[in-house]
Short mmCIF file of C-alpha atoms and ligand atoms in Angstrom, two decimals:
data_model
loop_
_atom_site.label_atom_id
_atom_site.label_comp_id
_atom_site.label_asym_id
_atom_site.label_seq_id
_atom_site.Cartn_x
_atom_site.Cartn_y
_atom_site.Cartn_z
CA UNK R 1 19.79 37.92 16.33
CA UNK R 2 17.29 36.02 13.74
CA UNK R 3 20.35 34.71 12.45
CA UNK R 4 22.43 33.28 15.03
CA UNK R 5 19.29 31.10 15.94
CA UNK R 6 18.81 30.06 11.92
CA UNK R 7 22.44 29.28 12.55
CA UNK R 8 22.38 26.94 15.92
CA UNK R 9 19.17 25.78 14.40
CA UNK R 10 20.56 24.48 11.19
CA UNK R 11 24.06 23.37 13.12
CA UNK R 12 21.60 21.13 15.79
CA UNK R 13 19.49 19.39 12.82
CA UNK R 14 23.09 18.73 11.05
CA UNK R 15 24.16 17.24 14.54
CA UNK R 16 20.91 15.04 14.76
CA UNK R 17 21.35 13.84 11.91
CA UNK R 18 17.96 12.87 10.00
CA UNK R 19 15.34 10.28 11.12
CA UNK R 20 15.18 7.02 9.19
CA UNK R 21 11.69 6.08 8.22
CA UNK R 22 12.52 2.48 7.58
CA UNK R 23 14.72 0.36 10.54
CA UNK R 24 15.79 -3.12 10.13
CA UNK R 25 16.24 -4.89 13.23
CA UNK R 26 18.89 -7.80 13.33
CA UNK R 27 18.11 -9.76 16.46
CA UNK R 28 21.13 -12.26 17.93
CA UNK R 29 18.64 -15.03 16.77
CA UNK R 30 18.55 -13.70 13.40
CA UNK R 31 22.49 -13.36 12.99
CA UNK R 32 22.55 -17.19 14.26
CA UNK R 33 20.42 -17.80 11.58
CA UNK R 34 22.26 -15.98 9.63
CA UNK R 35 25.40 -17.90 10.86
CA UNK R 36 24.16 -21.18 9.38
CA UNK R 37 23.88 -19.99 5.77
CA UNK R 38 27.00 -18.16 5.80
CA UNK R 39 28.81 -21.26 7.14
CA UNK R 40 27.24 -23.30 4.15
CA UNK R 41 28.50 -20.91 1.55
CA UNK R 42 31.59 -20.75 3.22
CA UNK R 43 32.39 -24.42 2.84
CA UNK R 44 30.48 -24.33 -0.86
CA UNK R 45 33.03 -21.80 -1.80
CA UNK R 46 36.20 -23.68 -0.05
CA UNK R 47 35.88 -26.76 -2.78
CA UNK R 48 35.86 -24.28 -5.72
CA UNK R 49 38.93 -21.67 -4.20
CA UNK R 50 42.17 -22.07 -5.93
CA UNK R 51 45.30 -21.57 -4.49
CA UNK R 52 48.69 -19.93 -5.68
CA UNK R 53 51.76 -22.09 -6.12
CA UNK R 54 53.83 -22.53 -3.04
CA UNK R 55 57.54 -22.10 -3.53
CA UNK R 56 60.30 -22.50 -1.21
CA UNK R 57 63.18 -23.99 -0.56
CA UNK R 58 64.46 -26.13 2.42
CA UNK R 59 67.72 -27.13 3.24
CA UNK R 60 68.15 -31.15 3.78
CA UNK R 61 71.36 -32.61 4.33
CA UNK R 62 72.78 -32.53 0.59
CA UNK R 63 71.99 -29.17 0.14
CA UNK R 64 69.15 -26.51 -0.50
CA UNK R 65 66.46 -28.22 -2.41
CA UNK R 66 63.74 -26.02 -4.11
CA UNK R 67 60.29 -26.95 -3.97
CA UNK R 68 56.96 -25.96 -5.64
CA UNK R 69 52.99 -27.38 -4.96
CA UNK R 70 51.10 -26.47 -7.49
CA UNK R 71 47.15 -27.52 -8.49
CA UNK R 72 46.71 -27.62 -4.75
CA UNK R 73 43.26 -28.50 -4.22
CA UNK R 74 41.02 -29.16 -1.27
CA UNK R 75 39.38 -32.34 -1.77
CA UNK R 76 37.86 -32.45 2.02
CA UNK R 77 36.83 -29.79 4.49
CA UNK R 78 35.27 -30.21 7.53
CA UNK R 79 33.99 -26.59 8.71
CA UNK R 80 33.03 -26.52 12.22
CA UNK R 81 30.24 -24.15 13.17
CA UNK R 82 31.64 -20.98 13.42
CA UNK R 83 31.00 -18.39 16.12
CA UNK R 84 29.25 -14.95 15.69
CA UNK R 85 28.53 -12.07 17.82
CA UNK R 86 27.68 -8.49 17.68
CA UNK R 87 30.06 -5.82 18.86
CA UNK R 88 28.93 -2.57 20.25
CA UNK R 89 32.07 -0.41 19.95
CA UNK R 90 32.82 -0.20 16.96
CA UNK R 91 29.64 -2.05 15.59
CA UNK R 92 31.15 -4.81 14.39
CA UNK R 93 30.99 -8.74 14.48
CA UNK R 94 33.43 -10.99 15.46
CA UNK R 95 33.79 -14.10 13.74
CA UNK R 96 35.52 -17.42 15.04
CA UNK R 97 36.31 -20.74 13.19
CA UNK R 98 37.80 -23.40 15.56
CA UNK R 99 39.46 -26.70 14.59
CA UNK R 100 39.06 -26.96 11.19
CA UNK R 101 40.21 -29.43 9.12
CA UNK R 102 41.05 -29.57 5.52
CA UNK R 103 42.57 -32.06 2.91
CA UNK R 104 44.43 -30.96 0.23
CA UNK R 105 45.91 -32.48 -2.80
CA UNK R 106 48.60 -31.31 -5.38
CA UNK R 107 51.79 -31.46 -7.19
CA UNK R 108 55.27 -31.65 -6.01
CA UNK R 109 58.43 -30.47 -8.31
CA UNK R 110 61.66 -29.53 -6.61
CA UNK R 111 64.73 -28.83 -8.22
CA UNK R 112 68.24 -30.07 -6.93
CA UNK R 113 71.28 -28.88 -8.65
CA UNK R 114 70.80 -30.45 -12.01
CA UNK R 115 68.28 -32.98 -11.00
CA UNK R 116 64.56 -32.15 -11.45
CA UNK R 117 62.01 -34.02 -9.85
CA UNK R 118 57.87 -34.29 -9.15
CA UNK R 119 54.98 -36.17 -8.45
CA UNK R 120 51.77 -35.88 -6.24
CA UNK R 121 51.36 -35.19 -2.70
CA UNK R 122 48.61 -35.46 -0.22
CA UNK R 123 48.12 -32.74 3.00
CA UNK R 124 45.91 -32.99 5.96
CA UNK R 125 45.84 -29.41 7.71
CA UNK R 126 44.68 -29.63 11.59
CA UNK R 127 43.77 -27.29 14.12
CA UNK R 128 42.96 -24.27 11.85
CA UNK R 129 41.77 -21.72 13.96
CA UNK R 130 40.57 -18.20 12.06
CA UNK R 131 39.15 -15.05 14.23
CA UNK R 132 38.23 -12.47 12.24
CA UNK R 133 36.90 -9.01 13.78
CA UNK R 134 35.19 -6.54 10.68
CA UNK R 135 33.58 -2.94 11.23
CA UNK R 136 30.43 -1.23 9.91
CA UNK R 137 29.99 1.69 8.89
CA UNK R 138 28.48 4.43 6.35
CA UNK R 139 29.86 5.62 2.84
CA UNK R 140 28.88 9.41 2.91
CA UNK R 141 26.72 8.51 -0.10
CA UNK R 142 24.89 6.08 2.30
CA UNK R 143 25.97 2.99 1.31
CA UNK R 144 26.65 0.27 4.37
CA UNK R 145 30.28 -0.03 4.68
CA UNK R 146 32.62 -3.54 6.09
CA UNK R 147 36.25 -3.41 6.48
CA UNK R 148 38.61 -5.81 8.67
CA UNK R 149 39.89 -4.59 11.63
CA UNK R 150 41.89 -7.86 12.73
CA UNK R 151 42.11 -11.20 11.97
CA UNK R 152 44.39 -13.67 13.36
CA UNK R 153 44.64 -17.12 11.87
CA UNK R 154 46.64 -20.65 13.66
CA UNK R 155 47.28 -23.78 12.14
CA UNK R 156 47.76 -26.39 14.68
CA UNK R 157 49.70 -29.12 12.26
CA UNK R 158 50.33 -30.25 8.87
CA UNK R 159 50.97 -33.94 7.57
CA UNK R 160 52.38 -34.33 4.39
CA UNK R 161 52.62 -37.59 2.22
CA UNK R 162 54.61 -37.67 -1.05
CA UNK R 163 53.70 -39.81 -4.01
CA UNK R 164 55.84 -40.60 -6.70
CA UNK R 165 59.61 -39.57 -8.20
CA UNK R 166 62.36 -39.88 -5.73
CA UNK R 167 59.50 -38.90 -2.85
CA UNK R 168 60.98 -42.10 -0.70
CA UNK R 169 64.08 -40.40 -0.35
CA UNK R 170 63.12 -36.80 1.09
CA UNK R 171 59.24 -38.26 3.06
CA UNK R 172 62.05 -38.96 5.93
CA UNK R 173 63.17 -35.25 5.97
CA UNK R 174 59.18 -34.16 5.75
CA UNK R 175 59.14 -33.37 9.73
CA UNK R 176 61.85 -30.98 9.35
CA UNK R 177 59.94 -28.39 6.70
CA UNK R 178 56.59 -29.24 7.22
CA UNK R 179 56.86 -25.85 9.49
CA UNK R 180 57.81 -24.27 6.50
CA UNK R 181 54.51 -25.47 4.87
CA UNK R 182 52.29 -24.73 7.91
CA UNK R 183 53.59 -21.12 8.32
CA UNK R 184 53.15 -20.46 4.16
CA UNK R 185 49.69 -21.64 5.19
CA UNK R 186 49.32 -19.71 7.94
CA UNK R 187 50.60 -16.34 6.52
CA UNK R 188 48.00 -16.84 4.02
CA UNK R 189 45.03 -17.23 5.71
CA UNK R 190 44.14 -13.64 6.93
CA UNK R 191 45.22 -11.94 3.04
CA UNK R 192 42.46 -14.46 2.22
CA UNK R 193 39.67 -13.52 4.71
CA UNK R 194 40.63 -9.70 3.92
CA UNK R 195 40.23 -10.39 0.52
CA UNK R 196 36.85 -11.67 0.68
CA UNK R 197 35.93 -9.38 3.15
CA UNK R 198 37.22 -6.53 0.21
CA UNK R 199 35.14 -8.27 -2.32
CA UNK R 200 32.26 -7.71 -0.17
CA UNK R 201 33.02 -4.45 0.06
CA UNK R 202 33.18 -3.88 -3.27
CA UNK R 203 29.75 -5.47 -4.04
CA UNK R 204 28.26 -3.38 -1.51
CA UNK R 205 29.93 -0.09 -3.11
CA UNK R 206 28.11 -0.19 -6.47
CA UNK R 207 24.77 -1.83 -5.10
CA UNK R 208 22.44 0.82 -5.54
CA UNK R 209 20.81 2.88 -2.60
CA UNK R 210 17.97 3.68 -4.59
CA UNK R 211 15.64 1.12 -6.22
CA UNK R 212 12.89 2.00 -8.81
CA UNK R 213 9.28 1.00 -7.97
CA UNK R 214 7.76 1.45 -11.11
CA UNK R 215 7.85 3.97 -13.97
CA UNK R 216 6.78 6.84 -11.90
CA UNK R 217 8.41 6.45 -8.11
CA UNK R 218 11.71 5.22 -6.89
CA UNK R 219 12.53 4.46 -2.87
CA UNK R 220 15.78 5.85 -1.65
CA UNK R 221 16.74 3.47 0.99
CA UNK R 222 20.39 4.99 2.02
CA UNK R 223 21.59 4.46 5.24
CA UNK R 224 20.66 7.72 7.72
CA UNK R 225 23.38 6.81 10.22
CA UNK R 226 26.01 4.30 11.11
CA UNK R 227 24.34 0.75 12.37
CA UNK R 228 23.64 1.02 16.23
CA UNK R 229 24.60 -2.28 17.43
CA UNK R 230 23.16 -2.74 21.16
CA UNK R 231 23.92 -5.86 23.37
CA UNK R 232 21.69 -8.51 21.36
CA UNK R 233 20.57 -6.40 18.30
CA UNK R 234 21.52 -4.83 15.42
CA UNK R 235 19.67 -1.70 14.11
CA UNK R 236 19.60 0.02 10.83
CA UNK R 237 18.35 3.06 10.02
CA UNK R 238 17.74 3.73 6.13
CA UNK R 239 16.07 6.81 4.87
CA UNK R 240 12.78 5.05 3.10
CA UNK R 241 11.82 7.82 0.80
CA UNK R 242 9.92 7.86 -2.11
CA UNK R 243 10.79 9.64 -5.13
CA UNK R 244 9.18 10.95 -7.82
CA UNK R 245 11.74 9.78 -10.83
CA UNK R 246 11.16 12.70 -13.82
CA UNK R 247 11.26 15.41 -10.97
CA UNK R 248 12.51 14.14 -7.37
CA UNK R 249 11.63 17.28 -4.82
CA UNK R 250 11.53 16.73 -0.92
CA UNK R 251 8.46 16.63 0.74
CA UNK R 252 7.11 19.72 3.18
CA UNK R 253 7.80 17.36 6.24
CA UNK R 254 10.20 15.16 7.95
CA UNK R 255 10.77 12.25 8.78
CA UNK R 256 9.84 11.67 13.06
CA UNK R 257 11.74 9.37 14.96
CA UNK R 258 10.05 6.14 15.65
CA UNK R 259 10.94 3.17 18.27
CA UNK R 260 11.00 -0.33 16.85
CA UNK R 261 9.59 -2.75 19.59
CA UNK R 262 11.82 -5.07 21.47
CA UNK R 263 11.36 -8.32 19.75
CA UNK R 264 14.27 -10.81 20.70
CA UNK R 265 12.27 -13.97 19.15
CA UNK R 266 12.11 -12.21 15.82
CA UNK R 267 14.91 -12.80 13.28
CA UNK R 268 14.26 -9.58 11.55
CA UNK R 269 12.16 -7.04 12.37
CA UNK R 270 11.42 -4.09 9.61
CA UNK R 271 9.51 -0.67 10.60
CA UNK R 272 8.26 1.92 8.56
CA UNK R 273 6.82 5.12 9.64
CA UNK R 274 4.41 7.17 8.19
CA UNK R 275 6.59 9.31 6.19
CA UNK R 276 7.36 6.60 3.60
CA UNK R 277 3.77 6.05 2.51
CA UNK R 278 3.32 10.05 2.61
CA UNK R 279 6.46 10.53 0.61
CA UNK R 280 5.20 8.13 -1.61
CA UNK R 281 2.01 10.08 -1.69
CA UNK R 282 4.00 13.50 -2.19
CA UNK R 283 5.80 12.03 -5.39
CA UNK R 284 2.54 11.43 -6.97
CA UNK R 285 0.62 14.17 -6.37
CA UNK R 286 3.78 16.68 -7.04
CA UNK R 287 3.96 14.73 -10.41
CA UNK R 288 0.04 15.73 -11.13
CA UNK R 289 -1.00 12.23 -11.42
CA UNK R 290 -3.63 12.24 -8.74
CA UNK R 291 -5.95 13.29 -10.96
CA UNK R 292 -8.89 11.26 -13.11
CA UNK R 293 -11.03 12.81 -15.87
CA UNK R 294 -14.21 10.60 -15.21
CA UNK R 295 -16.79 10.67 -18.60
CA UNK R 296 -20.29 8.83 -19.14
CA UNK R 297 -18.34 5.95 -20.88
CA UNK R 298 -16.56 5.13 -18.07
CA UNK R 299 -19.66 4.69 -16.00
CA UNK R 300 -21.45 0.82 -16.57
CA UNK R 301 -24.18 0.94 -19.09
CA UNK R 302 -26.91 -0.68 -16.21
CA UNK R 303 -26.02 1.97 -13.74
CA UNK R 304 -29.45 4.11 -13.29
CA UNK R 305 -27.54 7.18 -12.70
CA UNK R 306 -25.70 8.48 -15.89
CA UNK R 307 -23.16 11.26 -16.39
CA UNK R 308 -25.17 13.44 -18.68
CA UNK R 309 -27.66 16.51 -17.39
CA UNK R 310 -31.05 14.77 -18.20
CA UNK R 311 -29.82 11.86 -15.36
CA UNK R 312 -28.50 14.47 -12.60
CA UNK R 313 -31.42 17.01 -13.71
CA UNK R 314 -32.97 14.75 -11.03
CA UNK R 315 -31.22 16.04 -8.24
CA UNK R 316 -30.22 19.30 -9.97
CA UNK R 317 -33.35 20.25 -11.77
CA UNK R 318 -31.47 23.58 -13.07
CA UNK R 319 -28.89 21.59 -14.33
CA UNK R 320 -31.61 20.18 -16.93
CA UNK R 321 -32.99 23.47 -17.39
CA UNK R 322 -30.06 25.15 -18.65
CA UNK R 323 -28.97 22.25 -20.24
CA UNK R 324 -31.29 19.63 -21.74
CA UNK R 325 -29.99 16.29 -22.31
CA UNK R 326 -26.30 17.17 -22.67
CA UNK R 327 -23.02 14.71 -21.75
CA UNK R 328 -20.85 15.79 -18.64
CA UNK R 329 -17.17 15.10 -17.51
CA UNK R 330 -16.19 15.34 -14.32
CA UNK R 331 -12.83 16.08 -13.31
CA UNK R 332 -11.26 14.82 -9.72
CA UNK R 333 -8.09 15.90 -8.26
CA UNK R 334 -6.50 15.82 -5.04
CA UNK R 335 -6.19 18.93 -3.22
CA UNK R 336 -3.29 17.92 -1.49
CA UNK R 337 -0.89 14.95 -1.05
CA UNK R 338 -3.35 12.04 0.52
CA UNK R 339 -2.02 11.68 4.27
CA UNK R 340 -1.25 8.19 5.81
CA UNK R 341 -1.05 7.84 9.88
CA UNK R 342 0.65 4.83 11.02
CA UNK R 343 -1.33 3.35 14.62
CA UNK R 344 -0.27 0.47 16.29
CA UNK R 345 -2.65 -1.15 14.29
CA UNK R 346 -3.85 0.67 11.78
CA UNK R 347 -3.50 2.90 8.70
CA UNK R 348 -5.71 6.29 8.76
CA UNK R 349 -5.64 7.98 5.36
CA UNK R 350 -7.11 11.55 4.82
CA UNK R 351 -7.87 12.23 1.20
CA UNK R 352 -8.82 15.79 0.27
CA UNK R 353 -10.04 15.85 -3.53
CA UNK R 354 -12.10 18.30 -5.73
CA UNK R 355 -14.48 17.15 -8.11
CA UNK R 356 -15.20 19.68 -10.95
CA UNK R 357 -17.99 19.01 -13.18
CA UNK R 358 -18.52 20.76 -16.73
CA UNK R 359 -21.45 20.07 -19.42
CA UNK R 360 -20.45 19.07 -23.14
CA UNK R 361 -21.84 21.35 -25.40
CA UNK R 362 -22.50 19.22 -28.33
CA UNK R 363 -19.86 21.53 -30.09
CA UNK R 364 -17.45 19.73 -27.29
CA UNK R 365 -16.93 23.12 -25.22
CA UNK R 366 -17.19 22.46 -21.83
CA UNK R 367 -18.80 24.58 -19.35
CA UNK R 368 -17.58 24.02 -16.21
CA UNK R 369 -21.48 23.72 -13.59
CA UNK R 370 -20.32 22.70 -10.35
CA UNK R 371 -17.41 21.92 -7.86
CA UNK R 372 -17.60 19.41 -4.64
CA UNK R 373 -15.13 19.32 -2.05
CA UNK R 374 -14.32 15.53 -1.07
CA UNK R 375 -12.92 15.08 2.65
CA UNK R 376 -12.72 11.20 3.35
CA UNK R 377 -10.80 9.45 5.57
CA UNK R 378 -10.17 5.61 5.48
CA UNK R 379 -8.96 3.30 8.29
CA UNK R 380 -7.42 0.23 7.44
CA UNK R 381 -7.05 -2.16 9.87
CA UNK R 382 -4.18 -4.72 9.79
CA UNK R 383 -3.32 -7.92 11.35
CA UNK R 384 -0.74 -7.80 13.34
CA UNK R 385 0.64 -11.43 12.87
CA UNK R 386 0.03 -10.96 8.94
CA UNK R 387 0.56 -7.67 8.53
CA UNK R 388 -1.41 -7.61 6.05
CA UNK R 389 -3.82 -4.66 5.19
CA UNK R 390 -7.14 -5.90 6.09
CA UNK R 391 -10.17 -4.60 3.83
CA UNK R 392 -10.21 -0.49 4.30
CA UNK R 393 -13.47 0.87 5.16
CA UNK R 394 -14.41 4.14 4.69
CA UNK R 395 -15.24 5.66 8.44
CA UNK R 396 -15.69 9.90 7.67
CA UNK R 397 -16.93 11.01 3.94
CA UNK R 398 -17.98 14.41 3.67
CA UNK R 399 -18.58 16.18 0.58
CA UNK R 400 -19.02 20.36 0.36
CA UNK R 401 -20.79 22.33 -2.49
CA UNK R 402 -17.33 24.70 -2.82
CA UNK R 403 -19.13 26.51 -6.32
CA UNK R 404 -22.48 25.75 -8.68
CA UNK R 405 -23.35 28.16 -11.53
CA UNK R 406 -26.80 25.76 -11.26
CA UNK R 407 -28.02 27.15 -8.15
CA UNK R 408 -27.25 25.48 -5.05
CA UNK R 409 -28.62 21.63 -4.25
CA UNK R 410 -27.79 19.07 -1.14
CA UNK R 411 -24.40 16.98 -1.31
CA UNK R 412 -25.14 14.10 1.00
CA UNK R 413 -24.37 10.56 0.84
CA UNK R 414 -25.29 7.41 2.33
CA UNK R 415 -23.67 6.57 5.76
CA UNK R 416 -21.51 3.68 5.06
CA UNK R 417 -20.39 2.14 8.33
C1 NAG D 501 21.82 0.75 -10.33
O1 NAG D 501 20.95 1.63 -10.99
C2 NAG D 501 21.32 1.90 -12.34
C3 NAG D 501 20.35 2.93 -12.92
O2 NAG D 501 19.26 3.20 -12.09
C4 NAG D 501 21.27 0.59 -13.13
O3 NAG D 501 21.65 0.84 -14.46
C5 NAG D 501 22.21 -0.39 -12.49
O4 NAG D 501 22.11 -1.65 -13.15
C6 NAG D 501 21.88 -0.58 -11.03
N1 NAG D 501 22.88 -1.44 -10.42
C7 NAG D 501 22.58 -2.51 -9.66
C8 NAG D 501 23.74 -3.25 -9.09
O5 NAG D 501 21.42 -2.84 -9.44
C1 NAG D 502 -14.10 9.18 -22.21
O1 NAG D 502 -12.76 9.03 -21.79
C2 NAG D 502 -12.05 8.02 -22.48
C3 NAG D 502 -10.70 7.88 -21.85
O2 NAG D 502 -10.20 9.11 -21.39
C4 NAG D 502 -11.98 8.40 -23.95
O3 NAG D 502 -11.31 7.35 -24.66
C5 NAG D 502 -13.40 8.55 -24.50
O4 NAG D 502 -13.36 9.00 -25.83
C6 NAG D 502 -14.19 9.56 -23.68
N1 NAG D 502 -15.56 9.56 -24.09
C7 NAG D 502 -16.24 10.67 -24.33
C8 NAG D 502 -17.68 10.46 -24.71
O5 NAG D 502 -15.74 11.78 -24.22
C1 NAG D 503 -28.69 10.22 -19.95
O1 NAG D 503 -28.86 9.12 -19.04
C2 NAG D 503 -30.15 8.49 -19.12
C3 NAG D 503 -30.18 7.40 -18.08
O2 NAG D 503 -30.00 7.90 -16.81
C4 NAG D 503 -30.39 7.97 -20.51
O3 NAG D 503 -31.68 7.44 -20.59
C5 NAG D 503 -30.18 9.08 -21.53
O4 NAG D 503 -30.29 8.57 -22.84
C6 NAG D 503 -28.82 9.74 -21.34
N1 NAG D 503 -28.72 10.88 -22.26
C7 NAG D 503 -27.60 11.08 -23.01
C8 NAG D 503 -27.57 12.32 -23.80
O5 NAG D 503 -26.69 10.29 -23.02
C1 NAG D 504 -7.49 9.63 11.21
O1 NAG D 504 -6.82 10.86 10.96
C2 NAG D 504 -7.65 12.00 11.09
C3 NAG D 504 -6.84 13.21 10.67
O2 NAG D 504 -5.50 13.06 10.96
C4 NAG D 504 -8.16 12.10 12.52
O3 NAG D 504 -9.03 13.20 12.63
C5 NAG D 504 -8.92 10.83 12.85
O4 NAG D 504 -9.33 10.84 14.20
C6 NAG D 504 -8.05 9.60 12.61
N1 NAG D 504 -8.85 8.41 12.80
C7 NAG D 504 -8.45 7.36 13.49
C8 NAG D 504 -9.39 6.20 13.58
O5 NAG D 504 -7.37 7.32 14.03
#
């Protein structure tokens, strides 16, 4: 019986999928933004594209003649602004370019019978009109997928002027192929877009869904689902997990599902729950590094209080007994992974540390004398405009004798608040 449920239980979590901790909202403002700088590159990258040779042949009233352009060029390109907008099913976007305009500039060679011929020629392409539809999705590795789904590309009209070589005699018979020319055109236009859109592709294959932090944690940001594209937004969910990079183990707890606030004046909105700070957390204390060995050096030569037994004999008067005038360490660890809550507007962290102190014999054994339990818990407020963590202030400390081999004395400290 225990089984079936472990069974339906595991199926329904594989069904759900798991939460992401960090969403990225792409508002229809932000994709208009985005629209703009995509339209700049697109014309950047239009003066530097080079073209393939066009060959053909056309048949004028002496015969076939065969042509080539080659070193076509464009020298002018007047992109309109192009169109964007999300679609829901498949997520997608849907891309228009209306009426654009290019000028182009080449070489001519054709070849008639015996008589070979060339020069330079001059092309004004009208009316290009380019729709292009492309899907996202996920790799199962994560990583955001885009592949075409249509595209449909028009040229309205070509003009063609030849320079050069015997160009006077065929520039009559120019009305007759310049079909010719606008269909090669047009045939080649969508293999283009595709191409690009493959490139993208590509890039996005073998960018890496993990990124190191530092030398000790590294944030796994794959994607936890396909993008959810709704009638104005785009969201996507990524996993926003820390890592601990010598020995990566998950965390005792999960990711919960969060709602990003509607924000259509926002270009981008980015959420994070809780679980990426405490995953963070996780990787550090799983790795042992919450720890600190704190000794007298470390403490400022003016301070009045001083780690040895003479200074803490004050408030410990065994402590001086048993051990006159003697150097002490103390050693603080947390007890367990430091725990952030995320509030509307504010961070609560619970730390839960243990402070062991030992004496230094003066043969350097050390004895350990005490241990304190440390409970605090910090709230840091943040702006919301900012969002920027505002100074944290401790609200809860509370410290508990756990052991003493010096008899028992008062752990209190000053209220700070
Ligand atoms: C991906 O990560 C590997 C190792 O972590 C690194 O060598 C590589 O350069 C990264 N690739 C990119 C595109 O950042
Ligand atoms: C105190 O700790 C520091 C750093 O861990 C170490 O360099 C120093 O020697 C220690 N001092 C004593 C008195 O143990
Ligand atoms: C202990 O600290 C006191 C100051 O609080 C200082 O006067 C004394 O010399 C220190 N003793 C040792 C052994 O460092
Ligand atoms: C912070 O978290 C602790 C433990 O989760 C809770 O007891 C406390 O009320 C929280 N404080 C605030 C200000 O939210």
């Amino acid at each position: 019986m225990l089984l079936s449920v472990t069974v339906v239980l595991s199926l329904l979590s594989c069904v759900c999928g798991e939460n992401p901790a960090v969403q990225v909202v792409l508002t229809n403002k932000g994709l208009q933004y985005g629209k703009h700088a995509a339209a700049d590159w697109i014309q950047e990258r239009l003066s530097t594209i080079t073209f393939p040779d066009i060959t053909g042949s056309v048949h004028i009233v002496f015969g076939d003649v065969d042509y080539t352009l080659t070193g076509i060029t464009i020298v002018k390109c007047d992109l309109p602004e192009p169109s964007v907008e999300f679609l829901q099913n498949p997520p997608g976007f849907k891309t228009t370019i209306s009426d654009l305009s290019i000028a182009i500039t080449g070489g001519w060679r054709t070849h008639f019978g015996l008589i070979n011929d060339g020069g330079t020629f001059d092309m004004a392409i009208f009316n290009v009109d380019v729709t292009s539809v492309v899907q996202l999705g996920k790799e199962a590795d994560g990583h955001l997928s885009v592949s075409s789904i249509s595209c449909d590309a028009q040229v309205g009209d070509v003009d063609i002027e030849f320079h050069g070589g015997a160009s006077f005699i065929f520039q009559p018979f120019v009305e007759h192929f310049k079909g010719r020319i606008r269909d090669e055109i047009q045939k080649r236009l969508c293999p283009g877009v595709e191409e690009n859109i493959e490139s993208f592709e590509n890039l996005l294959h073998v960018m890496n869904v993990s990124v190191d932090v530092n030398e000790v944690l590294s944030l796994a940001l794959p994607l936890t689902d396909i993008p959810i594209i709704g009638a104005s937004s785009m969201n996507v969910g990524l996993k926003g997990e820390f890592y601990n990079i010598k020995a990566p183990v998950e965390p005792p707890f999960e990711a919960q599902p969060f709602t990003m606030p509607d924000k259509p004046s926002y270009m981008l909105s980015v959420g994070m729950s809780d679980f990426t700070l405490n995953s963070a957390s996780y990787a550090y204390f799983s790795a042992k590094l919450l720890q600190l060995l704190i000794n007298d050096s470390m403490i400022p030569a003016i301070s009045p209080v001083h780690l040895n037994t003479t200074s803490l004999g004050k408030f410990i008067p065994k402590l001086a007994e048993m051990y006159p005038d003697m150097l002490m360490s103390v050693l603080v660890y947390a007890q367990e992974a430091p725990k952030f809550s995320i509030q509307p507007d504010a961070v609560n962290v619970t730390i839960k540390a243990v402070a062991k102190a030992s004496v230094i014999l003066p043969n350097g054994t050390q004895i350990p004398v005490f241990t304190i339990n440390v409970v605090s818990t910090f709230v840091c407020w943040t702006f919301a405009v900012l969002t920027i963590l505002s100074l944290g202030l401790i609200s809860n400390l509370t410290l508990t004798l756990a052991s003493s081999e010096v008899g028992t004395f008062k752990v209190n400290v000053p209220k700070i608040k």
